[in-house]
PDB file of C-alpha atoms in Angstrom:
ATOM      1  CA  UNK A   1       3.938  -0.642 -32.948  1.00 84.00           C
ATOM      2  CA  UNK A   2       4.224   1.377 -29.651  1.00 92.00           C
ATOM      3  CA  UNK A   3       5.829  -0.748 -27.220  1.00 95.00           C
ATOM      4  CA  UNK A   4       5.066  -0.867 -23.236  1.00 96.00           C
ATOM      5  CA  UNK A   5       7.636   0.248 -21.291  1.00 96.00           C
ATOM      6  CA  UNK A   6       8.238  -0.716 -17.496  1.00 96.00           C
ATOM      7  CA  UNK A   7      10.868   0.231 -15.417  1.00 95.00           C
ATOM      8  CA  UNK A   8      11.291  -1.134 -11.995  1.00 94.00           C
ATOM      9  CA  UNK A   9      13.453   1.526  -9.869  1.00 94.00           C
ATOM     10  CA  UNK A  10      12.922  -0.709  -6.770  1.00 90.00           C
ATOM     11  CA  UNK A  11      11.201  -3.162  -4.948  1.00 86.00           C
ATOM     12  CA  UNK A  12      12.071  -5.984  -6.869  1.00 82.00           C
ATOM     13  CA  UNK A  13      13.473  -9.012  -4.817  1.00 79.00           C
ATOM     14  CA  UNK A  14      13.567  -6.764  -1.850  1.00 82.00           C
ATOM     15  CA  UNK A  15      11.469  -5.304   0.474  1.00 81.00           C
ATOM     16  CA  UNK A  16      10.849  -1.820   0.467  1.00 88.00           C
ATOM     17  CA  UNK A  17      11.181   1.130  -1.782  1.00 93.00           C
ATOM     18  CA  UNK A  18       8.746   0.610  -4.330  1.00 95.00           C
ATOM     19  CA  UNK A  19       8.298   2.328  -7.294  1.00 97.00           C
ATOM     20  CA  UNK A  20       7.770   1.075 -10.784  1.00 97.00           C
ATOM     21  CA  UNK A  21       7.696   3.670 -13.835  1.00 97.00           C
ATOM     22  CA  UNK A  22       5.047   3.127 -16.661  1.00 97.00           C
ATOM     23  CA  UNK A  23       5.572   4.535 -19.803  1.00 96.00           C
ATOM     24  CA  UNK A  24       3.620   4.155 -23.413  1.00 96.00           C
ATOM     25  CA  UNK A  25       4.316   6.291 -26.436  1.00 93.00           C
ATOM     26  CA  UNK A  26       3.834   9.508 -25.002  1.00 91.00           C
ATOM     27  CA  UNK A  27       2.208   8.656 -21.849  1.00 93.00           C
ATOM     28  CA  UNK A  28       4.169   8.245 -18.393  1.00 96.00           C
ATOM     29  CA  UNK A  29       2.796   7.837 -15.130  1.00 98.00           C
ATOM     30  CA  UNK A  30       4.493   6.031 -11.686  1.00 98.00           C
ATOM     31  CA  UNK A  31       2.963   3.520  -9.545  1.00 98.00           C
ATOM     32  CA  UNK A  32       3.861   3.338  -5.957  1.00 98.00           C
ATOM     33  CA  UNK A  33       6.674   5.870  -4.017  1.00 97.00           C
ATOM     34  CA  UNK A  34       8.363   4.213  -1.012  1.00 96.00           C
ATOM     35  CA  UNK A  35      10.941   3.415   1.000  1.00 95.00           C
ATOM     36  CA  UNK A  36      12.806   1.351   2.831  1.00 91.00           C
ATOM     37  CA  UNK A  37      14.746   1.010   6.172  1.00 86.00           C
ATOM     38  CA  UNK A  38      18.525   0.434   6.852  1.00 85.00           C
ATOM     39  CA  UNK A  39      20.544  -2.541   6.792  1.00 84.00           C
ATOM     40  CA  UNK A  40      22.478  -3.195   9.668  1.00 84.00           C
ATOM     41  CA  UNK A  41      25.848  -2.476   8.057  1.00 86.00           C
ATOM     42  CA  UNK A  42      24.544   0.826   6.795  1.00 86.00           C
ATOM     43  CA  UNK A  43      25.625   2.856  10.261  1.00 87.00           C
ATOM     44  CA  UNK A  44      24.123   6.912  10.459  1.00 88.00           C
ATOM     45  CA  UNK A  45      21.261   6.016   7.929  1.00 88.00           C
ATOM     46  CA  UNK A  46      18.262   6.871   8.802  1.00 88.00           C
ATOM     47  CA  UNK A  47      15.557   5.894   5.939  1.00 89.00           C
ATOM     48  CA  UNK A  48      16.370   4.517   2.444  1.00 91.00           C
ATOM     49  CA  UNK A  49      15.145   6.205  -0.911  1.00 93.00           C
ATOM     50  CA  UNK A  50      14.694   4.851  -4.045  1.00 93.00           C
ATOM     51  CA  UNK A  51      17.251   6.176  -7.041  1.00 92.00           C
ATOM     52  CA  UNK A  52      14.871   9.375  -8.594  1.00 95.00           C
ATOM     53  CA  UNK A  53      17.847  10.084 -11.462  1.00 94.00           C
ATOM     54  CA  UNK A  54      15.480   8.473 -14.315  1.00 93.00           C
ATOM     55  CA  UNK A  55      12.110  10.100 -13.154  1.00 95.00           C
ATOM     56  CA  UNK A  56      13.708  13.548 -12.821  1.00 94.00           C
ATOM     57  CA  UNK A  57      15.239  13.160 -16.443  1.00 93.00           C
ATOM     58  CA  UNK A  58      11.527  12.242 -17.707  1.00 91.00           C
ATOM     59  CA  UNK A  59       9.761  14.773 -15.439  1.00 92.00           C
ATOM     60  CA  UNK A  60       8.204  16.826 -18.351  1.00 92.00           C
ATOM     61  CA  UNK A  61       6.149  13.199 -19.637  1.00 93.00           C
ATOM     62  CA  UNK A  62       5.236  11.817 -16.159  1.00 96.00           C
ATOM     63  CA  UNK A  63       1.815  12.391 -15.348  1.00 96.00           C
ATOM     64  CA  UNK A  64       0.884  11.165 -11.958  1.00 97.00           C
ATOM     65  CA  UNK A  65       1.717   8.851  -9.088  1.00 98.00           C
ATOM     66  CA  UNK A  66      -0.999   6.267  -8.504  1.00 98.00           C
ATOM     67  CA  UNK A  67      -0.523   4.899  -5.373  1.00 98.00           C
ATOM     68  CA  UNK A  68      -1.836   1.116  -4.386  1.00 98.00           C
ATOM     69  CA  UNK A  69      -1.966   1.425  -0.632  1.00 97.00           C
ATOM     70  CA  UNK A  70      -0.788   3.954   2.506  1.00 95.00           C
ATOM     71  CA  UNK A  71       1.911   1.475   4.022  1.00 94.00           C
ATOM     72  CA  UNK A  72       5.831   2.721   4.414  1.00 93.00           C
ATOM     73  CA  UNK A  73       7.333   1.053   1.410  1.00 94.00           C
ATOM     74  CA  UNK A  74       5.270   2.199  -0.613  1.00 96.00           C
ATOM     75  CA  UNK A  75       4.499   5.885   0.445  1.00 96.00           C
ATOM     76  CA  UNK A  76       7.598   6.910   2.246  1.00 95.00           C
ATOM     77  CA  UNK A  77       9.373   8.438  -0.231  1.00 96.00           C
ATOM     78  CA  UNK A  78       6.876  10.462  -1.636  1.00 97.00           C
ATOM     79  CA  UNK A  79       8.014  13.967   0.849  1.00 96.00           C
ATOM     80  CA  UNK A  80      11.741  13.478  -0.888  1.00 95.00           C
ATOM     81  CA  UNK A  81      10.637  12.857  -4.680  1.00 97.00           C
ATOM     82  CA  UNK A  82       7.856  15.495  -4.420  1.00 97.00           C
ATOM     83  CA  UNK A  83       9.658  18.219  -3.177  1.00 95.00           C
ATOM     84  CA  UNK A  84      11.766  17.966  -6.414  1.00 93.00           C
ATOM     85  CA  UNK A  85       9.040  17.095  -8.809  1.00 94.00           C
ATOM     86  CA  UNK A  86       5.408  18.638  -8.208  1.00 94.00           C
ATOM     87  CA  UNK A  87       2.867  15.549  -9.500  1.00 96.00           C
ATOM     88  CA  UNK A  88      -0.442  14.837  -8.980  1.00 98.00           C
ATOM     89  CA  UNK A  89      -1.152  12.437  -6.352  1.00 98.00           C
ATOM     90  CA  UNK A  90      -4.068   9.312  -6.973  1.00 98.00           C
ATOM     91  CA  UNK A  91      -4.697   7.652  -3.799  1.00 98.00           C
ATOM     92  CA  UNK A  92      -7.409   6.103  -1.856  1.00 98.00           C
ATOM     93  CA  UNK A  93      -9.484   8.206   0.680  1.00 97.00           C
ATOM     94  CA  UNK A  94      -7.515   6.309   4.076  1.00 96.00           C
ATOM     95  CA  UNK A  95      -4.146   5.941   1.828  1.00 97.00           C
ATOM     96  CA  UNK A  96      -4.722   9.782   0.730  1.00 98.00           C
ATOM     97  CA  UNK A  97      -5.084  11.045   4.379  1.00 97.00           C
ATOM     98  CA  UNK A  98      -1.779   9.095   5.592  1.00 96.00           C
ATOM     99  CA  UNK A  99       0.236  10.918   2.537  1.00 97.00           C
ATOM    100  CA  UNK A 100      -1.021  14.086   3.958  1.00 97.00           C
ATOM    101  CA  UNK A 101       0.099  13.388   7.179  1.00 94.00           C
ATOM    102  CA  UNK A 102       3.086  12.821   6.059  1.00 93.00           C
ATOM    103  CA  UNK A 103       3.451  15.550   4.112  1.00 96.00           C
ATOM    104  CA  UNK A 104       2.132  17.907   5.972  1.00 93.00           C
ATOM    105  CA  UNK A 105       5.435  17.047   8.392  1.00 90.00           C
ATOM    106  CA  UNK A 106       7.777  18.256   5.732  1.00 91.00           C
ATOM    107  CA  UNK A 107       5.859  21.109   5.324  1.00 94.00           C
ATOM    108  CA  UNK A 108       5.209  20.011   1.494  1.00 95.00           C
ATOM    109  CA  UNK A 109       2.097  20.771  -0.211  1.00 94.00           C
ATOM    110  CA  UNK A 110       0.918  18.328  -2.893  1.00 95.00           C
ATOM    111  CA  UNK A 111      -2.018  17.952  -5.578  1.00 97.00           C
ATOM    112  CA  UNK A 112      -3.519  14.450  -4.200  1.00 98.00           C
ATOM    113  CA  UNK A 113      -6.678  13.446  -5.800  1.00 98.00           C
ATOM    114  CA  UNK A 114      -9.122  10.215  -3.828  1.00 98.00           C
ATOM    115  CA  UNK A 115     -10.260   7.947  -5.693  1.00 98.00           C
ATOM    116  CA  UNK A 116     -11.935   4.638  -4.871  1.00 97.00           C
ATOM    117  CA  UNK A 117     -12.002   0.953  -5.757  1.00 96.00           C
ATOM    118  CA  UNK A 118     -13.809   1.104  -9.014  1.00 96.00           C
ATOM    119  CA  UNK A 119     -12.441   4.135 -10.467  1.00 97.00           C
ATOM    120  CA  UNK A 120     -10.748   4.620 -14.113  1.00 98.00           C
ATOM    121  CA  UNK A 121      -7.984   7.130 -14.570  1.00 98.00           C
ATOM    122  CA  UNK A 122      -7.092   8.304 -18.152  1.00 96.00           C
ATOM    123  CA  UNK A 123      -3.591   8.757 -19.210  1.00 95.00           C
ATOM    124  CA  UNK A 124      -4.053   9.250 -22.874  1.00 90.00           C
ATOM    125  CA  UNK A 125      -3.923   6.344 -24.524  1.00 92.00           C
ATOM    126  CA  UNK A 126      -3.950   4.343 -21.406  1.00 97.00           C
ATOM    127  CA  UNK A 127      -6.521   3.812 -18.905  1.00 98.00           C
ATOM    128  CA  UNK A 128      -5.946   2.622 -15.464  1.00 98.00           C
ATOM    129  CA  UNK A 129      -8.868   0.817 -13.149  1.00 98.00           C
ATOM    130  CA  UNK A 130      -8.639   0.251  -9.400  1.00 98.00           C
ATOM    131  CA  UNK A 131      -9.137  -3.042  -8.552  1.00 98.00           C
ATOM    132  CA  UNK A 132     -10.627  -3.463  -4.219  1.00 98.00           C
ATOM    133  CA  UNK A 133      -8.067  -6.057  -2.753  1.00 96.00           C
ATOM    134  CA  UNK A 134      -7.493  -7.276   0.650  1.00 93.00           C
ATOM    135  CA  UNK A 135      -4.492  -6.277   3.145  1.00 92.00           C
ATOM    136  CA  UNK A 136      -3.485  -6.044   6.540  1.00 88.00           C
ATOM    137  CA  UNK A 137      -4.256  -2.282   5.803  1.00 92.00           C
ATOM    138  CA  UNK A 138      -7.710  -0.867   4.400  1.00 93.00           C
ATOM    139  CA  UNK A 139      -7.999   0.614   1.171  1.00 95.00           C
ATOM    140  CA  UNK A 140      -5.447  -1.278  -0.760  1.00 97.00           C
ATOM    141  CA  UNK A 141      -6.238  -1.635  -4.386  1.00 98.00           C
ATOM    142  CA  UNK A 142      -4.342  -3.468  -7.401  1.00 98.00           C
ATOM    143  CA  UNK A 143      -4.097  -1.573 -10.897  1.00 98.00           C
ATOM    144  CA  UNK A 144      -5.521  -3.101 -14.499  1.00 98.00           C
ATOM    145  CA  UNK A 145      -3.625  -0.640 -16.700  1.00 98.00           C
ATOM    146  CA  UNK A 146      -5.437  -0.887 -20.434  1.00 98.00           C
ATOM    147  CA  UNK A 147      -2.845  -0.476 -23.061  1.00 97.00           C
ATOM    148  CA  UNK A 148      -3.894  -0.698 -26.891  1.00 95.00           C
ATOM    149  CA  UNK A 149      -1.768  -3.415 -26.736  1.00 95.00           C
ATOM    150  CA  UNK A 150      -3.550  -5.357 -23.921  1.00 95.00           C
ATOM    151  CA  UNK A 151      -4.165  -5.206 -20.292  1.00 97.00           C
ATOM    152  CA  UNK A 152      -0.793  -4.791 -17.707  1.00 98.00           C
ATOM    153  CA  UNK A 153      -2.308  -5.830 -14.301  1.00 98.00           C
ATOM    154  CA  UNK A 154      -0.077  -4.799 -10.976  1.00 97.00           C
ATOM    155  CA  UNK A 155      -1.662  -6.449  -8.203  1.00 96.00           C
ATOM    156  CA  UNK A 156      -0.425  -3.870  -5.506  1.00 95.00           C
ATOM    157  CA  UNK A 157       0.375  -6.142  -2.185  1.00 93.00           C
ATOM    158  CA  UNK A 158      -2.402  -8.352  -1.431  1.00 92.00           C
ATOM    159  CA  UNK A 159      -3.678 -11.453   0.339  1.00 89.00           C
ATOM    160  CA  UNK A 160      -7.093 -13.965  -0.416  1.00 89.00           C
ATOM    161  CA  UNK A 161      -8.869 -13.906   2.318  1.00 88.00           C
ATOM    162  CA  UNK A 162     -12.662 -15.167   2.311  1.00 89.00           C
ATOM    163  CA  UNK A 163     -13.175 -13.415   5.747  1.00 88.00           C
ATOM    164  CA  UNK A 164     -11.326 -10.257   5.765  1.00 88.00           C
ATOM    165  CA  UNK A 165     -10.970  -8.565   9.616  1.00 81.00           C
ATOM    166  CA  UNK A 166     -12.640  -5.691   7.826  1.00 80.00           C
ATOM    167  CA  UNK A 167     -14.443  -4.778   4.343  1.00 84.00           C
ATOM    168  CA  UNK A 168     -15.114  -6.968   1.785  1.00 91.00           C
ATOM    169  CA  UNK A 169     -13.118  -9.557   0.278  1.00 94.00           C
ATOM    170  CA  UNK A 170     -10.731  -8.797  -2.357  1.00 95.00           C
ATOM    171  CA  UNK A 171     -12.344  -8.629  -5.916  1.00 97.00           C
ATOM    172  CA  UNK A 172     -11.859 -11.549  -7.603  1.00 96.00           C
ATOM    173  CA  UNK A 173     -14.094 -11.949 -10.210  1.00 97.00           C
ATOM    174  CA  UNK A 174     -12.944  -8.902 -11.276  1.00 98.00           C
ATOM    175  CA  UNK A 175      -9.727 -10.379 -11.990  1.00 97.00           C
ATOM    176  CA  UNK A 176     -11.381 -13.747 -13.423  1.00 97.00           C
ATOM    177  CA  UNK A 177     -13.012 -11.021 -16.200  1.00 97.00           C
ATOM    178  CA  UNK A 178      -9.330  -9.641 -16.755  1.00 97.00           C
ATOM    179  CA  UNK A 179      -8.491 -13.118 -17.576  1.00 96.00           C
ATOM    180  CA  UNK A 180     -11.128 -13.813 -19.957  1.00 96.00           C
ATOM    181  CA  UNK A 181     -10.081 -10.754 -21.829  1.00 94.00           C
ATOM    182  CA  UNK A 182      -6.522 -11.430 -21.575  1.00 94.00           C
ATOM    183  CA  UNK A 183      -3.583  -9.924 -20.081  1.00 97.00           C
ATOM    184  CA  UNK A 184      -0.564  -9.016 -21.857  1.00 96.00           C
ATOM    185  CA  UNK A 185       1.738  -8.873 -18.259  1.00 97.00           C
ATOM    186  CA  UNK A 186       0.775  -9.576 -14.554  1.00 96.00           C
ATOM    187  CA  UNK A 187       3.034  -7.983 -11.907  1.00 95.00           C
ATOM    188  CA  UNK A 188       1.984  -9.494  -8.715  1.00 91.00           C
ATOM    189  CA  UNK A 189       3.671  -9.512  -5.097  1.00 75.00           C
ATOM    190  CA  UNK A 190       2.851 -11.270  -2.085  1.00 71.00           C
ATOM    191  CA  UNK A 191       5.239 -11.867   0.148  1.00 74.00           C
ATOM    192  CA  UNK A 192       5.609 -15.710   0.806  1.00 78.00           C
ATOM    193  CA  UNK A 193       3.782 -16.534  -2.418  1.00 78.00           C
ATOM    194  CA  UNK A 194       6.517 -18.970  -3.526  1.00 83.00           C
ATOM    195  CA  UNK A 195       5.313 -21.003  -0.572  1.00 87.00           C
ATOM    196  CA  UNK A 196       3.481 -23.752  -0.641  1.00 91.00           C
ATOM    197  CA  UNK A 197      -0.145 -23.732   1.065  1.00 87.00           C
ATOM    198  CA  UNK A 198      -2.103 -20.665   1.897  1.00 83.00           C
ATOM    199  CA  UNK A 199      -2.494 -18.089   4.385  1.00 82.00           C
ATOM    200  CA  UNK A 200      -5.036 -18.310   7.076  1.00 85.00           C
ATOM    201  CA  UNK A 201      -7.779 -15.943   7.656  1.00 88.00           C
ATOM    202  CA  UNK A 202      -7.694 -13.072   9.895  1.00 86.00           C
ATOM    203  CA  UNK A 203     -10.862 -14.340  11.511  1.00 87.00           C
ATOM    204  CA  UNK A 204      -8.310 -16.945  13.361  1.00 90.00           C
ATOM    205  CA  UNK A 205      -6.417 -14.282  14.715  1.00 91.00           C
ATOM    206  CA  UNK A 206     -10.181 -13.154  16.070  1.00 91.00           C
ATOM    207  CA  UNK A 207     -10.305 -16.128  17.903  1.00 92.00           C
ATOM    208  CA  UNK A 208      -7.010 -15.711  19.529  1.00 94.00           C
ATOM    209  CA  UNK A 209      -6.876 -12.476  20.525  1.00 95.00           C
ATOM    210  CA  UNK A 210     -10.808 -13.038  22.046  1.00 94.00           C
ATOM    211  CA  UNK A 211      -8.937 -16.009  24.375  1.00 95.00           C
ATOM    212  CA  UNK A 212      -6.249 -14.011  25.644  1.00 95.00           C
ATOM    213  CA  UNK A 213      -8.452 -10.939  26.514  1.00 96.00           C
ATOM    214  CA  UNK A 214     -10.469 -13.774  28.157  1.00 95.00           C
ATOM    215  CA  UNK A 215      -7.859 -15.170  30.184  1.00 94.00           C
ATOM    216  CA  UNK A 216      -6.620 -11.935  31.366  1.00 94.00           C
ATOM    217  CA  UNK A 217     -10.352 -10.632  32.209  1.00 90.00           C
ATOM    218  CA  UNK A 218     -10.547 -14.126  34.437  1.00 89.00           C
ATOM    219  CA  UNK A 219      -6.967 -13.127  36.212  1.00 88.00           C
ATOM    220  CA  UNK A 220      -7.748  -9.284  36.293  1.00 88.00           C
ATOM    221  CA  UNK A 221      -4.721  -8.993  34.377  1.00 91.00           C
ATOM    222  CA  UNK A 222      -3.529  -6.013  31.978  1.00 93.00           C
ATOM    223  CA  UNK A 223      -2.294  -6.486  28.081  1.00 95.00           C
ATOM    224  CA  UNK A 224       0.863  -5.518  26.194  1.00 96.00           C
ATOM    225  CA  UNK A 225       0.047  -6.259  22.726  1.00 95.00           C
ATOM    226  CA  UNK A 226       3.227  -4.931  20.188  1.00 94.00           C
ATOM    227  CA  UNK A 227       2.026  -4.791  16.664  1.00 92.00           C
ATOM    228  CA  UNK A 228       3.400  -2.530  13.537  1.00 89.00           C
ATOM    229  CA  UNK A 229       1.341   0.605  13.345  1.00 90.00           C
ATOM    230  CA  UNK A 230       0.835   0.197   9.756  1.00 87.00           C
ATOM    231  CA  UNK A 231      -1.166  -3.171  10.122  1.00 89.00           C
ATOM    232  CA  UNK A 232      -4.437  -0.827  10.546  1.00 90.00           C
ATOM    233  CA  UNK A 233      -6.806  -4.118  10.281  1.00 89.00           C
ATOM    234  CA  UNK A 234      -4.549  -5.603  13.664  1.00 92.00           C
ATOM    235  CA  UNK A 235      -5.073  -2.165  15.716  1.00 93.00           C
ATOM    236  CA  UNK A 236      -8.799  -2.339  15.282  1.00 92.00           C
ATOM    237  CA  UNK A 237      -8.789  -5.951  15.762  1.00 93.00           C
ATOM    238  CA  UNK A 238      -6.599  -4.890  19.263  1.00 95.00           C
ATOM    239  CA  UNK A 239      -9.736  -2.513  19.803  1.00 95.00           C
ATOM    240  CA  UNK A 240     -12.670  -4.645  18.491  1.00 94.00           C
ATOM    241  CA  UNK A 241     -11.391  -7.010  21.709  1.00 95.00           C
ATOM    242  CA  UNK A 242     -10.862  -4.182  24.184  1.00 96.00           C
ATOM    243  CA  UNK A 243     -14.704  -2.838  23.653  1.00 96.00           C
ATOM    244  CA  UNK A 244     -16.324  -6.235  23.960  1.00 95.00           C
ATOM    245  CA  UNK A 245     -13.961  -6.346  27.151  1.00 95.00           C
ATOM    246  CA  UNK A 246     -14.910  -2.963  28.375  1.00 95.00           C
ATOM    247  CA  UNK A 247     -10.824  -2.297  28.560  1.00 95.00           C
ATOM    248  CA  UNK A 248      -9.095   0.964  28.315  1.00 94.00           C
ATOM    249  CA  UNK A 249      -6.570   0.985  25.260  1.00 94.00           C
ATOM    250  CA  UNK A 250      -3.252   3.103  25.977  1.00 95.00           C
ATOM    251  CA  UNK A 251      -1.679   4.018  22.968  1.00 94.00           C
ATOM    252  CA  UNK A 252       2.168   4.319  22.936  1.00 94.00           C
ATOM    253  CA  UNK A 253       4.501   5.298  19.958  1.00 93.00           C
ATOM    254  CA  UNK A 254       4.750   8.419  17.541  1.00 91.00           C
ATOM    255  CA  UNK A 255       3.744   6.385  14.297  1.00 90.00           C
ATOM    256  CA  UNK A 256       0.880   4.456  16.558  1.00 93.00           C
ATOM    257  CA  UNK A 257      -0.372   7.900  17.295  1.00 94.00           C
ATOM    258  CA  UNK A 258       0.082   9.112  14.118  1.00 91.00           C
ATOM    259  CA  UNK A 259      -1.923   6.203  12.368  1.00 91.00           C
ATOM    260  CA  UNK A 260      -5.138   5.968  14.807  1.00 92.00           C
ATOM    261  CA  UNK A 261      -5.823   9.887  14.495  1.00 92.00           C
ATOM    262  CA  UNK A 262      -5.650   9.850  11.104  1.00 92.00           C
TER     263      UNK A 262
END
């Protein structure tokens, strides 16, 4: 019997740099391309990539990069492995566009291919369905990768929310099916997950940022809101609040930029 073969080349029990290898018989694909930043003892270092030795020794097998959403860790070292290796790209339409961006700074020119939540990629013997979940950026999906020997679902990073800032909630009676029908290996990463309780909804964070623009409307005061450029659902949230507030937004930063025009 053909086994399933899974090598993690980073992102396990760390943040950053993720990038998982999936092989079966014949059939080879990677899941995710990022990576990470410096440690504070690592002095001159700029970004940090994940080791490509293995995937360049397979190169002739590997048959795509499926990517689960458009943030850093997972995207960011897609210029350095593709400019070695030339692989098609499968991405969602907002992840797709930030890859471009990206790329198109290196000057590197890449086969990426949109798909949505919903679609099935074939790989030979192995199929691989996108799966709509919810995080802080849009367009994040999780993977059910059908092996003959079972299902392999990789959540991607996600969160449950009920009342997502934006879109719908993350799919899970799709994953109740997957469950019915069995699964042979969950990968699944959330970070905090090991704590107890749950995470509150992003409609909270509504609330809060709705008092604050209040209060500063009532004082005729201006806002200085930092956020990570990456957390997409936040910005708009930023801007949902500035248009009911009839406020000018003032965009500062090169990856804040970046991120809104695309």
């Amino acid at each position: 019997m053909t086994p399933v073969k899974i090598t993690p080349l980073g992102g396990l029990n760390e943040i950053g740099k993720n990038i998982t290898l999936f092989e079966y018989g014949n059939t080879a694909f990677l899941i995710d391309c990022g990576m990470s930043f410096p440690d504070e003892d690592m002095l001159g270092v700029d970004i940090v990539l994940p080791d490509f030795t293995y995937v360049e020794k397979n190169r002739d097998r590997i048959q795509g990069i499926i990517i689960t959403h458009g943030h850093e860790d997972h995207i960011g070292g897609l210029p350095y492995l593709l400019s070695r290796i030339k692989l098609p790209v499968y991405a969602t339409r907002l992840t797709a566009a930030l890859i471009e961006s990206k790329l198109k700074e290196k000057n590197i020119h890449a086969d990426i291919r949109v798909v949505n939540a919903g679609s099935v990629l074939n790989f030979g013997d192995v199929t691989v369905e996108m799966i709509h979940v919810n995080h802080s950026i849009p367009d994040a999906v999780a993977l059910a990768i059908k092996t003959p020997l079972g299902y392999v679902v990789h959540t991607g990073d996600f969160k449950i929310d009920c009342t997502p800032a934006s879109g719908d909630m993350i799919d899970l009676a799709r994953f109740a099916q997957l469950g019915q029908e069995g699964v042979l290996l969950l990968m699944a990463d959330s970070t905090n997950a090991e704590r107890p309780g749950y995470t509150q909804t992003e409609q909270k964070v509504n609330a809060t940022f709705d008092a604050l623009f209040a209060r500063a409307e009532a004082n005729k005061k201006r806002l200085i809101i930092a956020t990570f450029a990456s957390n997409i659902s936040r910005v708009q949230q930023i801007i949902n609040s500035a248009c009911k507030y009839d406020r000018k937004v003032v965009v500062e930063g090169r990856s804040m930029v970046n991120i809104i025009q695309v």
